[in-house]
Tab-separated table of C-alpha atoms and ligand atoms in Angstrom:
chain	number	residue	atom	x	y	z
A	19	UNK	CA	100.973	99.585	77.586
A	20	UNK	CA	103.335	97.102	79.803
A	21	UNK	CA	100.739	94.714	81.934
A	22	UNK	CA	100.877	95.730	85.490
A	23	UNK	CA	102.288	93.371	88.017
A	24	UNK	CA	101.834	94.471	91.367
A	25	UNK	CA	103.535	93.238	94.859
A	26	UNK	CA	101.872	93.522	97.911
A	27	UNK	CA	104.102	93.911	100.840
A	28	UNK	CA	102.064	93.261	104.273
A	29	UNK	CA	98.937	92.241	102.771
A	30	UNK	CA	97.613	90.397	106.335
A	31	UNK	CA	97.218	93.955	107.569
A	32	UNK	CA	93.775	96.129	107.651
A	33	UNK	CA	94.494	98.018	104.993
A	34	UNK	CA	96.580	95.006	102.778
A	35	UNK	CA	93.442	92.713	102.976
A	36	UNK	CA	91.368	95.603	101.080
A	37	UNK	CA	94.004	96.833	99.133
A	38	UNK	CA	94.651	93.370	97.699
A	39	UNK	CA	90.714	92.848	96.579
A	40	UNK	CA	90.397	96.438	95.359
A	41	UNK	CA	93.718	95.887	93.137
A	42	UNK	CA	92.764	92.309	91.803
A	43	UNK	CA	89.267	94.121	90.558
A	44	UNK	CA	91.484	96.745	88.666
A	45	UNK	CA	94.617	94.695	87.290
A	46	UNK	CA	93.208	91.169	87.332
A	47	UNK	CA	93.885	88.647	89.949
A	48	UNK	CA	96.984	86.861	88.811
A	49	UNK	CA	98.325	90.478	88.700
A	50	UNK	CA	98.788	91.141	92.166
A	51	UNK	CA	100.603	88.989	94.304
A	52	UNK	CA	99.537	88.906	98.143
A	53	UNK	CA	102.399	88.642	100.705
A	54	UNK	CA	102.822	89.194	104.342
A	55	UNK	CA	105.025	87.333	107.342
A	56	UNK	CA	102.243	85.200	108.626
A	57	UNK	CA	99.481	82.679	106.839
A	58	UNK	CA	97.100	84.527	104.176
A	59	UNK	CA	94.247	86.799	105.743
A	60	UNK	CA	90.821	84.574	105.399
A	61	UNK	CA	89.597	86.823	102.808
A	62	UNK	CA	92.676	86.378	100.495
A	63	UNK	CA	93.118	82.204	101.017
A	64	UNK	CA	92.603	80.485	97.856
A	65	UNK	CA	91.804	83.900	95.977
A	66	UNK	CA	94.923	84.625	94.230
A	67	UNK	CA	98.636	84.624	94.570
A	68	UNK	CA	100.214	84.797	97.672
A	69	UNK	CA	103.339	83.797	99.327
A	70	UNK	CA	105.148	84.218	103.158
A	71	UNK	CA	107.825	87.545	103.209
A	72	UNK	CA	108.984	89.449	105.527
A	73	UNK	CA	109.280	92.812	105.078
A	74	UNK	CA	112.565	92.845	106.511
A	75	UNK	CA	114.272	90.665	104.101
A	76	UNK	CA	115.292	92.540	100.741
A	77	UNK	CA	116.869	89.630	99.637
A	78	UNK	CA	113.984	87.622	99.519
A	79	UNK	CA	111.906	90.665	98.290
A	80	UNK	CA	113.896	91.142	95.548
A	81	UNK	CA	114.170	87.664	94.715
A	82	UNK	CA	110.192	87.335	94.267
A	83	UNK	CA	110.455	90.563	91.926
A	84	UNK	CA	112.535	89.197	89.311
A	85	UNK	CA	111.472	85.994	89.321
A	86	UNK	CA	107.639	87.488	88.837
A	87	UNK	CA	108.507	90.605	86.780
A	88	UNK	CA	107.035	92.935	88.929
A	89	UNK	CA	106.700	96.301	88.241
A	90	UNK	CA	104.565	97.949	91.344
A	91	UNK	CA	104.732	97.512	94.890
A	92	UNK	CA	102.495	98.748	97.453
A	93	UNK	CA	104.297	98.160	101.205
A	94	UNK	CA	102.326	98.379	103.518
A	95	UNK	CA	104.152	96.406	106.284
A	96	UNK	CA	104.408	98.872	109.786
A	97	UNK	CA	104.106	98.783	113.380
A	98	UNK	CA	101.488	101.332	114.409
A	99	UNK	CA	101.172	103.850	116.861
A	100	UNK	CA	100.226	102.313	120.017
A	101	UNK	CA	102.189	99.334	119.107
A	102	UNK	CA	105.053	101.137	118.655
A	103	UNK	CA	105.169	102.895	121.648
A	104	UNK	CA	105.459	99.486	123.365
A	105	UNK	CA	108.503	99.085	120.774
A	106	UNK	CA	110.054	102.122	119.941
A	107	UNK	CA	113.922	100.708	118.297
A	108	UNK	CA	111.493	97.756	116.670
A	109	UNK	CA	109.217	100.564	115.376
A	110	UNK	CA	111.903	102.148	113.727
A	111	UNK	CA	113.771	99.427	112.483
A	112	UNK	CA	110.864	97.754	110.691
A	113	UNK	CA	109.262	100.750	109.712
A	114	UNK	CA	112.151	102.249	108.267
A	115	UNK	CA	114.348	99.183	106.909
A	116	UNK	CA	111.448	97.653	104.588
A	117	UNK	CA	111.116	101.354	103.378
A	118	UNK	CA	114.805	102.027	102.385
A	119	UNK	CA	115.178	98.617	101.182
A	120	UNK	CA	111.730	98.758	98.661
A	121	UNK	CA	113.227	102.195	97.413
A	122	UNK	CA	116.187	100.631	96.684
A	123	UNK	CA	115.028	98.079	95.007
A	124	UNK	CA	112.266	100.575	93.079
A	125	UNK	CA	115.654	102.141	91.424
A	126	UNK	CA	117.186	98.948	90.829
A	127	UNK	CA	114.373	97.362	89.199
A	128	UNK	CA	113.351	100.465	87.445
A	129	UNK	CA	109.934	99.731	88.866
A	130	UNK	CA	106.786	102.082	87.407
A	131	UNK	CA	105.345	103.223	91.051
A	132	UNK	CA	105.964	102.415	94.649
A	133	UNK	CA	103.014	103.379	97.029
A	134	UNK	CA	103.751	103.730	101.118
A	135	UNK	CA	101.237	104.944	103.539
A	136	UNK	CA	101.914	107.915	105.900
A	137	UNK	CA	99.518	108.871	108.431
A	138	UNK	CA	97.632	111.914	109.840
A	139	UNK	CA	100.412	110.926	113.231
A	140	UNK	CA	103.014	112.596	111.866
A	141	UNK	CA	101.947	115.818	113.132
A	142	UNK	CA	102.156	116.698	117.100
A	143	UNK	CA	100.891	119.134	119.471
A	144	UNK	CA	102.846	121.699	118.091
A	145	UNK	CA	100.811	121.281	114.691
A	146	UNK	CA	97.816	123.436	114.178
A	147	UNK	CA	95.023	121.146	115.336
A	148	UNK	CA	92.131	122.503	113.149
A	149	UNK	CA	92.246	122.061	109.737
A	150	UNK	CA	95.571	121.310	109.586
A	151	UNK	CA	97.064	122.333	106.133
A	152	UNK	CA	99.763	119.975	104.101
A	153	UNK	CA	102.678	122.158	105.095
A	154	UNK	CA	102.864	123.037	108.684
A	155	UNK	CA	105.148	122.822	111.808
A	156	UNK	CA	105.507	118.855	112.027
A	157	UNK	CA	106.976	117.027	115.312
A	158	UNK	CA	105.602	114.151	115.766
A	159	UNK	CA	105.785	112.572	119.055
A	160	UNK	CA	105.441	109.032	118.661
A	161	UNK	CA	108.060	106.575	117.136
A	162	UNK	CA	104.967	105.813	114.389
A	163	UNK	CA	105.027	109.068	113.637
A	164	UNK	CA	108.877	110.106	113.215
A	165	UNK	CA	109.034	107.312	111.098
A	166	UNK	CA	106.105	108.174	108.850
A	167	UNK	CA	107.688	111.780	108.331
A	168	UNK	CA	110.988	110.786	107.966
A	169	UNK	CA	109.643	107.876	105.237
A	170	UNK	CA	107.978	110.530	103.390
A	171	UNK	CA	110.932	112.854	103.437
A	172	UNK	CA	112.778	109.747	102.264
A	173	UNK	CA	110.304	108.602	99.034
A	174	UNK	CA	110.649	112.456	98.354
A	175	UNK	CA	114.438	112.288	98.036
A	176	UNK	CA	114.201	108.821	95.801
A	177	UNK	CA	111.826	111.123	93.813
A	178	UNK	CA	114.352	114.274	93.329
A	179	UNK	CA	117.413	111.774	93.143
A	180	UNK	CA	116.595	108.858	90.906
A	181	UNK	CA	113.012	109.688	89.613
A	182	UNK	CA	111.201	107.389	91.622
A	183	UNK	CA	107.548	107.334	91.362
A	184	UNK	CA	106.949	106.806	94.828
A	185	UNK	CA	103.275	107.972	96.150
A	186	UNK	CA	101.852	108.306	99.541
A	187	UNK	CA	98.974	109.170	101.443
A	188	UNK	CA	98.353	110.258	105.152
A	189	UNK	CA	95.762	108.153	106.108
A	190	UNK	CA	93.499	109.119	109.375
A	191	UNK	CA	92.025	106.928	111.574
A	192	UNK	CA	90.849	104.038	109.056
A	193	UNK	CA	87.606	102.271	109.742
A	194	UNK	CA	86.582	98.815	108.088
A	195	UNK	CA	84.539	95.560	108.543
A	196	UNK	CA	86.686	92.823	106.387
A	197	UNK	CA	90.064	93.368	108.185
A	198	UNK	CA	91.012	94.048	111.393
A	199	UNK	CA	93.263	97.171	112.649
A	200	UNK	CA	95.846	96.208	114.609
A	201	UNK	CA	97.712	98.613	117.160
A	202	UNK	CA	96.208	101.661	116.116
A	203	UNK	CA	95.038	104.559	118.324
A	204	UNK	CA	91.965	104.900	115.871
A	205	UNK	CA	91.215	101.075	116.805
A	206	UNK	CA	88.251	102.461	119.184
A	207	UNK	CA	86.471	103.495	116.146
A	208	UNK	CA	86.398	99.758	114.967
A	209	UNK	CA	85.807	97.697	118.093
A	210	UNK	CA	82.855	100.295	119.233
A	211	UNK	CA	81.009	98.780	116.044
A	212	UNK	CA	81.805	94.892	117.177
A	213	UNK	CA	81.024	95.264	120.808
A	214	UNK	CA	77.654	97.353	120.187
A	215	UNK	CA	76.114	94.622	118.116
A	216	UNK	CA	77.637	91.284	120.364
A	217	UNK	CA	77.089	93.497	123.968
A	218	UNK	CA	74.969	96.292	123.017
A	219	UNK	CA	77.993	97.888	125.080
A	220	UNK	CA	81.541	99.436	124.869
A	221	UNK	CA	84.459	100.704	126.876
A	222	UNK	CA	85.896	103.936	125.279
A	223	UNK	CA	89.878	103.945	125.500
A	224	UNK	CA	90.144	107.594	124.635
A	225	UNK	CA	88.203	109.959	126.441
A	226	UNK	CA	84.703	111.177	124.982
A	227	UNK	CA	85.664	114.427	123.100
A	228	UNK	CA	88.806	113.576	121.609
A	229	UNK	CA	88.163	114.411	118.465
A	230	UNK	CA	90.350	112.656	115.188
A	231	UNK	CA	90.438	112.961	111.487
A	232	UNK	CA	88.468	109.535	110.150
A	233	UNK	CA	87.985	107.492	107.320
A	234	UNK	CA	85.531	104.880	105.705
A	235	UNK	CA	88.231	101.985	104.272
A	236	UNK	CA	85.873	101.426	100.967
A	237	UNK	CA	86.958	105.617	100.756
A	238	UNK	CA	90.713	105.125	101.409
A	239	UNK	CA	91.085	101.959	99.419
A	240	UNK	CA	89.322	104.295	96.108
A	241	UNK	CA	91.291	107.403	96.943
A	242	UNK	CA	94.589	105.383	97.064
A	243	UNK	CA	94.025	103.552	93.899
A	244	UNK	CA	92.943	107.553	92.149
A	245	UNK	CA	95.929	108.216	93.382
A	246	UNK	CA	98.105	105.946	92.017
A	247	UNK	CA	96.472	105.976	88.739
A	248	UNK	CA	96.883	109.776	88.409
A	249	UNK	CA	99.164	111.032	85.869
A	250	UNK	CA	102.727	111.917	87.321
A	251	UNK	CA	102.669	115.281	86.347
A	252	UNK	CA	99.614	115.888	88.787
A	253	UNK	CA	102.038	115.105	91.993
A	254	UNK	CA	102.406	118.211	93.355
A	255	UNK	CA	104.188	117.245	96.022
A	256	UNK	CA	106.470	113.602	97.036
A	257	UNK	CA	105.853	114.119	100.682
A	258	UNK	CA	102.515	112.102	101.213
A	259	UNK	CA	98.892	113.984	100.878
A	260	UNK	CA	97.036	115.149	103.585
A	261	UNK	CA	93.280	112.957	102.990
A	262	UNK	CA	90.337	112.930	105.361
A	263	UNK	CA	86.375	112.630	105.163
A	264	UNK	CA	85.833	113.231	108.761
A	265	UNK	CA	86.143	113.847	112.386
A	266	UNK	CA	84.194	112.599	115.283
A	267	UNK	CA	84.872	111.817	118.800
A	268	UNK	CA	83.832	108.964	120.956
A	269	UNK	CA	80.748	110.430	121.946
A	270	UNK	CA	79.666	111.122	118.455
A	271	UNK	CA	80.415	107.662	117.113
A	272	UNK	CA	78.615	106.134	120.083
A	273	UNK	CA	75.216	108.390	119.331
A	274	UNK	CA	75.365	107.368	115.449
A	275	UNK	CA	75.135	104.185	116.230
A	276	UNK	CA	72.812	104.898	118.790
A	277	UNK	CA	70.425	105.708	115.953
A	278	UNK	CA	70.384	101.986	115.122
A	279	UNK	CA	70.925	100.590	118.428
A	280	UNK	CA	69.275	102.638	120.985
A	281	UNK	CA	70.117	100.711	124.262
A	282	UNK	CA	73.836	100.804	123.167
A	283	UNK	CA	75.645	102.304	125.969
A	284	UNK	CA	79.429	104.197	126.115
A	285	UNK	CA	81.447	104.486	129.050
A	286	UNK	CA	85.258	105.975	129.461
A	287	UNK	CA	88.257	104.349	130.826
A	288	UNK	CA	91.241	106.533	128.814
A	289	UNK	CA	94.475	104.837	128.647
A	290	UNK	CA	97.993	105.681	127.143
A	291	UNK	CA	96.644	106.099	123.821
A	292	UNK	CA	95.318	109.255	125.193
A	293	UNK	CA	98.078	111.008	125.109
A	294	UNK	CA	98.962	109.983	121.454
A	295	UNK	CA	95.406	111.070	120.405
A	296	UNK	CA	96.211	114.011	122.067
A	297	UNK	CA	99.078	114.887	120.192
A	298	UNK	CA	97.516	114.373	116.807
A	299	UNK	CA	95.215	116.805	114.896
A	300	UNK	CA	91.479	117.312	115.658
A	301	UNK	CA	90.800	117.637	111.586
A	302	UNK	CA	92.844	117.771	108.350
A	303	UNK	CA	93.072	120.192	105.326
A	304	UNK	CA	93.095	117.807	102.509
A	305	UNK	CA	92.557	120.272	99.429
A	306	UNK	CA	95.858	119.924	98.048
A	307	UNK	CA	94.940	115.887	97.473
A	308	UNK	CA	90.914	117.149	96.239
A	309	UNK	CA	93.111	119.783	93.797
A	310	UNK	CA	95.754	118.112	92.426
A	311	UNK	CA	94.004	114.867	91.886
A	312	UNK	CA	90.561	114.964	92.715
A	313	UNK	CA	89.988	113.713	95.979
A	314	UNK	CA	86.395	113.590	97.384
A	315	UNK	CA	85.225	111.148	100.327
A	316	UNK	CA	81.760	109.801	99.841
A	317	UNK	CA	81.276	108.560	103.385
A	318	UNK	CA	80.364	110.406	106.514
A	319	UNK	CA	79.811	109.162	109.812
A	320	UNK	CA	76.185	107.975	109.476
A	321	UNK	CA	76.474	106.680	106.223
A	322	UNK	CA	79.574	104.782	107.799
A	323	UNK	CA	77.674	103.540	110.433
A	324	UNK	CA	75.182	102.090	108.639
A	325	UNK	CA	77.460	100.304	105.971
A	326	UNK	CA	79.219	99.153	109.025
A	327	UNK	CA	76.431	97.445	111.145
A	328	UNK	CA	74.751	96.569	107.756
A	329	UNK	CA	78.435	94.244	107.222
A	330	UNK	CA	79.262	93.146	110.382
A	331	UNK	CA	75.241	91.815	111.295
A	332	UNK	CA	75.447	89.806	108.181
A	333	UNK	CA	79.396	88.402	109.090
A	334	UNK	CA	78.540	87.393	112.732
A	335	UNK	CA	74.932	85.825	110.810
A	336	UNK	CA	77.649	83.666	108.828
A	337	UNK	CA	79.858	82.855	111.574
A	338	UNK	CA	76.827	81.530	114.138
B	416	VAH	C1	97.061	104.452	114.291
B	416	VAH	N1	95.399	103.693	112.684
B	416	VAH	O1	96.129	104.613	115.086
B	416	VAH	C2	96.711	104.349	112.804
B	416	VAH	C3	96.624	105.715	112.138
B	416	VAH	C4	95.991	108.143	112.328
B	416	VAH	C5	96.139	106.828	113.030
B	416	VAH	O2	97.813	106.032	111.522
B	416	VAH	O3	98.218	104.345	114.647
């Protein structure tokens, strides 16, 4: 079998830092080459190949494929909700051109897989908020969103048309300790862990029952890797799979951590992200993903919790 090279478009980001040290485990180091537009991530200097690209420019992209023989790449380059909303024509433009252009280049290339993450935000308030199944009414309302759906109705049509083995995955709100989110709605669900241990405090941007579908990282980093290691004929579907492990709301998150810091305190000052959070589902249907190729989340919200404090008390220990 042909020795997997792998290209990792956007590696800086939350999910690219994991996704990088997950993949090097599985393919072997000099195997996957980290990129991204800025300086490598902390985690990733001086632990394997990396090299400055933009997203944006296929030339360059296309460039660093031949000239490494690559025959995988995982983009993972986006501007987020939140973020997006502050940039709606830049939203699209970078969320859509590094899309088209990595298909492209998939057919070109004859590459063996391309993976691109969707998210849980490209359903709206006219979606089912309960459960929401893998086919349903979908209108999103944020730029992040229309993109997302319109990507996966893209990779779908490089499937039909050219045989593209592009994969995809939407993601819920993703929750980690070696990377940072960045312009997410879901951040909350990160910085409530920081500021609880440094302040013993936090300030709740969405209100304290808005529920959202959640995720561990260590969870979506080994689903995404079973599902790009699943045999083709087990895609039962090119649009990207509904995944979840959980849902919890502000005042949920705050009283599991609570349970290991039990001065910790929550209060609620709800700003525009509301209404995105609003808009998205309250859980997620993901049996398709748990039938077709086995799915199962092994974290819930306490066991999060703990692996979470457990990380980030021993990272501030190393930083003092
Ligand atoms: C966001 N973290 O908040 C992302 C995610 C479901 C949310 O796609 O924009």
């Amino acid at each position: 079998m042909k020795q997997e090279k792998i290209l990792i478009v956007g590696a800086g980001g939350q999910i690219g830092v994991e996704l990088t040290l997950a993949l090097r485990k599985v393919y072997g180091t000099d195997n996957v080459i980290a990129t991204d537009i800025k300086e490598a991530h902390p985690l990733l200097k001086d632990s394997g190949p990396y090299a400055i690209l933009n997203a944006m420019d296929a030339a360059a992209t296309h460039a660093l494929v031949k000239k490494e023989g690559i025959t995988q790449i995982y983009l993972l380059a986006a501007l987020l909700s939140a973020t997006g909303e502050k940039n709606p024509h830049k939203a699209w433009e970078i969320n859509m051109q590094s899309l088209i252009s990595t298909l492209d280049l998939g057919v070109q290339e004859k590459l063996t897989k391309i993976y691109w993450p969707s998210s849980i935000a490209v359903f709206g308030p006219t979606t089912p908020t309960s459960n929401t199944p893998q086919q349903t009414v979908v209108e999103p309302r944020t730029v992040y969103g229309i993109s997302k759906y319109a990507g996966e109705l893209w990779c779908q049509y490089y499937n039909q048309r050219w045989g593209l083995d592009v994969r995809s995955l939407r993601y819920p709100g993703l929750i980690s300790w070696k990377s940072e989110p960045g312009g997410g709605t879901t951040d909350y669900a990160v910085e409530i862990y920081h500021e609880a241990l440094k302040h013993k405090k936090y300030t709740s941007f969405l209100s304290e029952n808005t529920y959202l579908p959640m995720m561990y990282m260590d969870d979506a980093i080994r689903g995404t890797i079973e599902l790009m290691e699943a045999p083709a004929e087990q895609m039962k579907t090119r649009m990207a799979y509904n995944l979840s492990a959980m849902s919890f709301s502000p005042k949920e998150i705050a009283a599991a951590i609570q349970k290991h810091i039990p001065d910790f305190t929550i209060d609620y000052a709800p700003d525009f992200r509301q209404a995105i959070a609003d808009g998205w589902p309250k859980s997620i249907d993901d049996s398709a993903a748990r039938a077709d190729w086995g799915w199962k989340n092994e974290f819930d919200l306490d066991s999060m919790s703990a692996d979470m404090l457990k990380h980030l008390k021993e990272k501030m220990l190393q930083t003092v």
